[in-house]
mmCIF file of C-alpha atoms in Angstrom:
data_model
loop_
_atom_site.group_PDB
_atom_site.id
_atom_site.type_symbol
_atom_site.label_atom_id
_atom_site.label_comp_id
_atom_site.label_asym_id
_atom_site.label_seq_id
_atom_site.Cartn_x
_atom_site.Cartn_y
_atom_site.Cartn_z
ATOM 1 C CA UNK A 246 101.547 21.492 140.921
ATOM 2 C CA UNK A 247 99.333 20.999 137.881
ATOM 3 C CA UNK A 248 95.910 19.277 138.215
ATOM 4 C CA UNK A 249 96.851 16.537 136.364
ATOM 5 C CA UNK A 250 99.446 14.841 134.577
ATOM 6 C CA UNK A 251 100.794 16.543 131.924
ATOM 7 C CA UNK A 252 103.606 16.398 129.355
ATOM 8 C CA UNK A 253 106.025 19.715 130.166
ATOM 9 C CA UNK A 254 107.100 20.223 126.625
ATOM 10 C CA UNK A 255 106.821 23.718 124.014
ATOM 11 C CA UNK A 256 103.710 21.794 122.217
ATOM 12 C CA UNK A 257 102.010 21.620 125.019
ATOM 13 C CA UNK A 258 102.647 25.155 126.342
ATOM 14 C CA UNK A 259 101.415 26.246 123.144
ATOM 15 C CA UNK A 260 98.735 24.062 122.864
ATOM 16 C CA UNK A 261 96.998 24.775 126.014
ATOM 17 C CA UNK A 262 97.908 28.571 125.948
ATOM 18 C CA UNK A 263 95.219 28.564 122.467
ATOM 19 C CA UNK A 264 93.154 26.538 124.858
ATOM 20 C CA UNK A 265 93.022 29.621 127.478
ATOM 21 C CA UNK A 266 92.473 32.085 124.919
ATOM 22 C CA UNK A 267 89.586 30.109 123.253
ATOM 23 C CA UNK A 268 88.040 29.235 126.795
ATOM 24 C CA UNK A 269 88.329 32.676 128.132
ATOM 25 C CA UNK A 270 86.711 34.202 125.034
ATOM 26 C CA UNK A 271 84.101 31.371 125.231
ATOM 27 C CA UNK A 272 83.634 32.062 128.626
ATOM 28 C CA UNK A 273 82.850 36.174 127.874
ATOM 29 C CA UNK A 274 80.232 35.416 125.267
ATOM 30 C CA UNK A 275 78.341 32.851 127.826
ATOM 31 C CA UNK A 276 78.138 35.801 130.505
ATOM 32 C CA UNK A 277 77.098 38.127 127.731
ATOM 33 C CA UNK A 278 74.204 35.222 126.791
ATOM 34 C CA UNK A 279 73.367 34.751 130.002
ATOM 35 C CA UNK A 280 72.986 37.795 131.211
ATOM 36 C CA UNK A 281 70.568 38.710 127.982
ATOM 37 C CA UNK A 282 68.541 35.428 128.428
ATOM 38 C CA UNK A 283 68.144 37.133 131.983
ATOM 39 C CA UNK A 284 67.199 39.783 130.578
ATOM 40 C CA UNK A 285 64.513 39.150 128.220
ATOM 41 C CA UNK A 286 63.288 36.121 130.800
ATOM 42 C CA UNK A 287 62.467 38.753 133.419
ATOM 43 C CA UNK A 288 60.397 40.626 130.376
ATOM 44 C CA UNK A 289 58.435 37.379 129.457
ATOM 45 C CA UNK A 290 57.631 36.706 132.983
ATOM 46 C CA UNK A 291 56.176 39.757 133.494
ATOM 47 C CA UNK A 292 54.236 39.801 130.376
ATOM 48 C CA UNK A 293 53.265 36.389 131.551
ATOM 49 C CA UNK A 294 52.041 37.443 134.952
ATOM 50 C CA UNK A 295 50.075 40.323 133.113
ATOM 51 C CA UNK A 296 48.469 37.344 130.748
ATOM 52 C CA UNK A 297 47.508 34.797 133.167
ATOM 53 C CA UNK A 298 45.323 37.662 135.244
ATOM 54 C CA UNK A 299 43.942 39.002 132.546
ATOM 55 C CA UNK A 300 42.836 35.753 131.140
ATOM 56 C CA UNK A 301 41.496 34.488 135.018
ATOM 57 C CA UNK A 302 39.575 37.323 134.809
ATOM 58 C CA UNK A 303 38.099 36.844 131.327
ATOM 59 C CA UNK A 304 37.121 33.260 132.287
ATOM 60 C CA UNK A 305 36.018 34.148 135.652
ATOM 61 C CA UNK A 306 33.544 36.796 133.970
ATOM 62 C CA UNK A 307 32.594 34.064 131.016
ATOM 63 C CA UNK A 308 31.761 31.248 133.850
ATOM 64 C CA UNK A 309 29.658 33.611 135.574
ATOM 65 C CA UNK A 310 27.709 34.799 132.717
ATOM 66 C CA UNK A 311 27.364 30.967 131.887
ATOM 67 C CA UNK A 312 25.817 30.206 135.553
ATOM 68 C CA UNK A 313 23.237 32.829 135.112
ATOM 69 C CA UNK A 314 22.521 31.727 131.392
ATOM 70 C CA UNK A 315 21.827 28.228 133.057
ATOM 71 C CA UNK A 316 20.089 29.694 135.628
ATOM 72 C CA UNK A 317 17.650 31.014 132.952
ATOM 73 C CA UNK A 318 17.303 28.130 130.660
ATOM 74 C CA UNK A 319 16.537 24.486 130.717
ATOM 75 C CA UNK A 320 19.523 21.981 130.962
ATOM 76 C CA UNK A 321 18.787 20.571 127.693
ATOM 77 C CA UNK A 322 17.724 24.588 125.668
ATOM 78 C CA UNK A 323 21.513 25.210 126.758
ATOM 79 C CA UNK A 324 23.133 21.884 125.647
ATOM 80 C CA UNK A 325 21.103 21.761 122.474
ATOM 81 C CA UNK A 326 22.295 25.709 121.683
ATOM 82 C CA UNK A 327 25.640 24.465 122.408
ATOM 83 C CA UNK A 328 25.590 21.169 120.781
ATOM 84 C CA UNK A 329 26.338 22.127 116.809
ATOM 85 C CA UNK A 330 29.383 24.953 117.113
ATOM 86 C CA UNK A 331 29.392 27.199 113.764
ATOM 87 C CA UNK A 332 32.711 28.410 114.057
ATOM 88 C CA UNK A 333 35.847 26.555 114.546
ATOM 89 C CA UNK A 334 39.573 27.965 115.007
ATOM 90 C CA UNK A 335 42.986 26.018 113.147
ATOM 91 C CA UNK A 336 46.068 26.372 115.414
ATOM 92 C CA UNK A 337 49.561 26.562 113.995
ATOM 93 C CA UNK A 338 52.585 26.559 115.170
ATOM 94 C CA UNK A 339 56.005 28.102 114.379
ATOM 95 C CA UNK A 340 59.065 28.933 116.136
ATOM 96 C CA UNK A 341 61.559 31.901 116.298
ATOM 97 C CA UNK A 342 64.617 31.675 118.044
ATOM 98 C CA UNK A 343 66.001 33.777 120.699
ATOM 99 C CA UNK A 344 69.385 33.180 121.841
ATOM 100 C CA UNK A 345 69.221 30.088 120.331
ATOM 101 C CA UNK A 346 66.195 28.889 122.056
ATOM 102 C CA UNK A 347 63.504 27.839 119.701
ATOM 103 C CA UNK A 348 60.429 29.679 120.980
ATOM 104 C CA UNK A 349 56.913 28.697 120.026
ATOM 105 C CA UNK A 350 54.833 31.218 117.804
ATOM 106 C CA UNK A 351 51.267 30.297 117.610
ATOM 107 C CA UNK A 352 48.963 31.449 114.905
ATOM 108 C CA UNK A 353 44.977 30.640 114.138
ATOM 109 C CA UNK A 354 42.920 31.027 111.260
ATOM 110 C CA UNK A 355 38.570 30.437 111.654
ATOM 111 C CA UNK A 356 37.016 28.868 109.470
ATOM 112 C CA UNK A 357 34.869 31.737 108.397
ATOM 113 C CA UNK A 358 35.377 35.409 108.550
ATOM 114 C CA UNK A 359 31.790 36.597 109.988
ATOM 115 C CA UNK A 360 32.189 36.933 113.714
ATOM 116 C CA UNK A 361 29.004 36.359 114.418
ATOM 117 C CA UNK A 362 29.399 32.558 113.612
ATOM 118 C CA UNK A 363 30.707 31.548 117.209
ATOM 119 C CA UNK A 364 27.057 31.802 118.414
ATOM 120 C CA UNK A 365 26.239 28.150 117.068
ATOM 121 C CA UNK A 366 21.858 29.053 117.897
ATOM 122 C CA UNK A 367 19.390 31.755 117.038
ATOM 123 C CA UNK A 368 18.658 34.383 119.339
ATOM 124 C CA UNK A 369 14.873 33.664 120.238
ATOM 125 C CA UNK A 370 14.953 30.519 122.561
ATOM 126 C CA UNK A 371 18.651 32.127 124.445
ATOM 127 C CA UNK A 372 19.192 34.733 126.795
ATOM 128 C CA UNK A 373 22.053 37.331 126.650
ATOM 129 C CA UNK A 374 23.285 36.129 129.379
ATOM 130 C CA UNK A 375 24.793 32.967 127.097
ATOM 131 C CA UNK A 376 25.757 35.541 124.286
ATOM 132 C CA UNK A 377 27.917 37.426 126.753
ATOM 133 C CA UNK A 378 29.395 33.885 128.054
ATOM 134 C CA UNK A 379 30.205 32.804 124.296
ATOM 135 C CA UNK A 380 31.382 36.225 123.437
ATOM 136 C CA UNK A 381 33.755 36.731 126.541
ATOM 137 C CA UNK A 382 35.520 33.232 125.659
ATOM 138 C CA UNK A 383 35.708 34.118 122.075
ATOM 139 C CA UNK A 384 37.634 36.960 122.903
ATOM 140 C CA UNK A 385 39.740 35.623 125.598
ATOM 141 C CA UNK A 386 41.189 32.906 122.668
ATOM 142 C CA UNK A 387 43.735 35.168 121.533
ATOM 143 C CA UNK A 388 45.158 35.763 125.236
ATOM 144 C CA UNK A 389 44.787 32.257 126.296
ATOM 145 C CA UNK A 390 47.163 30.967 123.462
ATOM 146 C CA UNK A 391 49.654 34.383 124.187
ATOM 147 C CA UNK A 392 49.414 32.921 127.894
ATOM 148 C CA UNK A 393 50.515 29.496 126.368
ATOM 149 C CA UNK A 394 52.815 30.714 124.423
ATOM 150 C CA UNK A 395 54.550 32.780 126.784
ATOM 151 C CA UNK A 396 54.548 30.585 129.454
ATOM 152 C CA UNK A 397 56.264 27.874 127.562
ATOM 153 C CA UNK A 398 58.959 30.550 126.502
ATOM 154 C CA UNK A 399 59.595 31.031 129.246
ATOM 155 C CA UNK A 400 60.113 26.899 130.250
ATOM 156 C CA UNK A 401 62.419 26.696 127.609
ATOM 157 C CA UNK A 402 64.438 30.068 128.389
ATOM 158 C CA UNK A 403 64.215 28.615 132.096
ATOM 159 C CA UNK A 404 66.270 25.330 130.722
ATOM 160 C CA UNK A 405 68.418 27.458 128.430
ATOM 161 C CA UNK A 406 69.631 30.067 131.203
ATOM 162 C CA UNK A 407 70.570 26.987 133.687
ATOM 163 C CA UNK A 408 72.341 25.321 130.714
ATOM 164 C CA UNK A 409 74.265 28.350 130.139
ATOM 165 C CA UNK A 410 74.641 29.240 134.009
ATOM 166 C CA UNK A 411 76.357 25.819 134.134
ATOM 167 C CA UNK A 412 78.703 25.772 131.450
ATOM 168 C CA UNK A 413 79.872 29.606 133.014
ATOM 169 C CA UNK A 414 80.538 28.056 135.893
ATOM 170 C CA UNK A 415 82.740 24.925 134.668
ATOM 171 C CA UNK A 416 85.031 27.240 132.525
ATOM 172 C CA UNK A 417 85.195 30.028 135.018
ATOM 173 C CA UNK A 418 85.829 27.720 138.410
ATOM 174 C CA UNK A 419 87.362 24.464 136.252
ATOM 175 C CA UNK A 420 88.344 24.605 133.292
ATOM 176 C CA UNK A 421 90.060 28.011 133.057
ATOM 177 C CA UNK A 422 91.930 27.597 136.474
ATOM 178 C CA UNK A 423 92.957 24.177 135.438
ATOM 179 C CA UNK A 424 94.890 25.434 132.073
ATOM 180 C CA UNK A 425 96.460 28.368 133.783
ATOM 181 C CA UNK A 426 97.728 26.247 136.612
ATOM 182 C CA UNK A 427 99.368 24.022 133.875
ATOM 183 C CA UNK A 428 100.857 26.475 131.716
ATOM 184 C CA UNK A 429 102.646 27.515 135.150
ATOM 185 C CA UNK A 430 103.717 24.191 135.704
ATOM 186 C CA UNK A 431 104.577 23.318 132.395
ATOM 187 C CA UNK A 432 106.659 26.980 132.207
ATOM 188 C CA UNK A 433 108.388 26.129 135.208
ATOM 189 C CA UNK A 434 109.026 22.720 133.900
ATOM 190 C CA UNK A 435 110.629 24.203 130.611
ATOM 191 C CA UNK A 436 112.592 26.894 133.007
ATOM 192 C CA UNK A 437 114.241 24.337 135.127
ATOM 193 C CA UNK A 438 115.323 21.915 132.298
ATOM 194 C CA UNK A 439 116.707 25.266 130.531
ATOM 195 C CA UNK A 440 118.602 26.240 133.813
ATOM 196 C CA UNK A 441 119.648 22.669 134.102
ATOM 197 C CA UNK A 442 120.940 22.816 130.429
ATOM 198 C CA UNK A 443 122.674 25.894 130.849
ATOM 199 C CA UNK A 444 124.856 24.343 133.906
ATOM 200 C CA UNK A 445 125.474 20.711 132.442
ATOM 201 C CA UNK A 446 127.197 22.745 129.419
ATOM 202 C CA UNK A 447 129.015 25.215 131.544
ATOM 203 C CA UNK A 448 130.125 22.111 133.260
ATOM 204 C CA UNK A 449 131.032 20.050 130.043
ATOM 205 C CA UNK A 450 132.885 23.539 129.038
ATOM 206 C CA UNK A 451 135.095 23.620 132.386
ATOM 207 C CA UNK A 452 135.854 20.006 131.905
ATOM 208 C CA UNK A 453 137.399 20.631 128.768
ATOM 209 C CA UNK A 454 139.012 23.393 129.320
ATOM 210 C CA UNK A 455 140.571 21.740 132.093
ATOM 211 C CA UNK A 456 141.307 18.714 130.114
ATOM 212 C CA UNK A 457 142.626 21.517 127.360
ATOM 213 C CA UNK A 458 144.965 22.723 130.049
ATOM 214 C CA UNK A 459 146.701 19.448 131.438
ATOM 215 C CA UNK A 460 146.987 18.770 127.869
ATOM 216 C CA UNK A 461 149.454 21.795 127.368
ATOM 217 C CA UNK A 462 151.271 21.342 130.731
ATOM 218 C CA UNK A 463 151.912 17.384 129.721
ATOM 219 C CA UNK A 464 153.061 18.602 125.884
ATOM 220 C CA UNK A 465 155.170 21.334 127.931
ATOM 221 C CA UNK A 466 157.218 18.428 129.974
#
């Protein structure tokens, strides 16, 4: 018995048989998607993992070096060498899409070229110790936005493979079962009517050949 109500005719049966072929086609390319948002998910959280201990590491070593620069300077030497940065870093954003996920790109520009402008003090009041710490964050920047970057990739894949995992599931346990049950009912509906056709004329065709023949016989006498 079909699902739900549904009108047995040839419109129908044709109508939902395109409906089965579209669903079962749409329902191939969704496994295909989600099995390469899989895919490429399992790469990004790897690359992530890789990331987020390198950068732990890189600020672990920079907050070290900072405690022994502060050990070796006055409170205010190290806030007044910090106080006036030289160099400063734009952040833009763009976005690529992946399976039709829009993924964040991120891109930065300093404002000067000379890479010796993120120490913001001369060199004769500091220790090395603060150089290192500046230097170690300056060049953990680049992996701390990839880290971002990454790790809200792979957010949005996150969403997109549920999405996806989702809609599989509703054509492949719903929707899909639902149309093939009606086109059986509706195909059985259309058999029986035929069948009953085929006897109410072979009935209507006995009657009057019957009437045909009492005809003759009363015509006879």
């Amino acid at each position: 018995m079909a699902s739900k109500q549904v009108t047995p005719t040839r419109m129908e049966l044709t109508r939902l048989k395109k409906k089965l072929v579209t669903a079962t086609r749409g329902h191939k390319l969704l496994k295909d998607k989600r099995d390469e948002l899989m895919r490429q998910f399992l790469d990004l959280v790897r690359e992530n993992m890789a990331l987020r201990e390198k950068v732990e590491a890189g600020i672990k070593a920079a907050n070290r070096n900072f405690v022994i620069a502060k050990a070796g300077m006055s409170q205010a030497a190290l806030r007044t060498a910090l106080m006036a940065p030289k160099q400063a870093v734009d952040l833009s954003m763009t976005q690529k899409n992946v399976m039709s996920v829009d993924i964040p790109v991120f891109d930065t520009k300093t404002r000067t070229a000379d890479a010796n402008d993120i120490y913001s003090y001369g060199f004769a009041f500091t220790s090395s110790d603060l150089d290192g710490a500046v230097k170690s964050l300056a060049d953990i920047l680049p992996d701390m936005l990839k880290l971002a970057e990454t790790e809200k990739a792979c957010q949005l894949m996150a969403a997109e493979i549920e999405k996806t995992r989702r809609r599989v599931n509703a054509l492949e346990h719903v929707i899909i079962p639902e149309t093939q049950e009606n086109i059986k009912y509706i195909t059985m509906k259309l058999d029986e009517n035929e069948r009953s056709s085929q006897i109410r004329l072979m009935k209507v065709k006995d009657m009057m050949l019957e009437e045909a023949h009492h005809y003759k016989e009363r015509e006879a006498y």
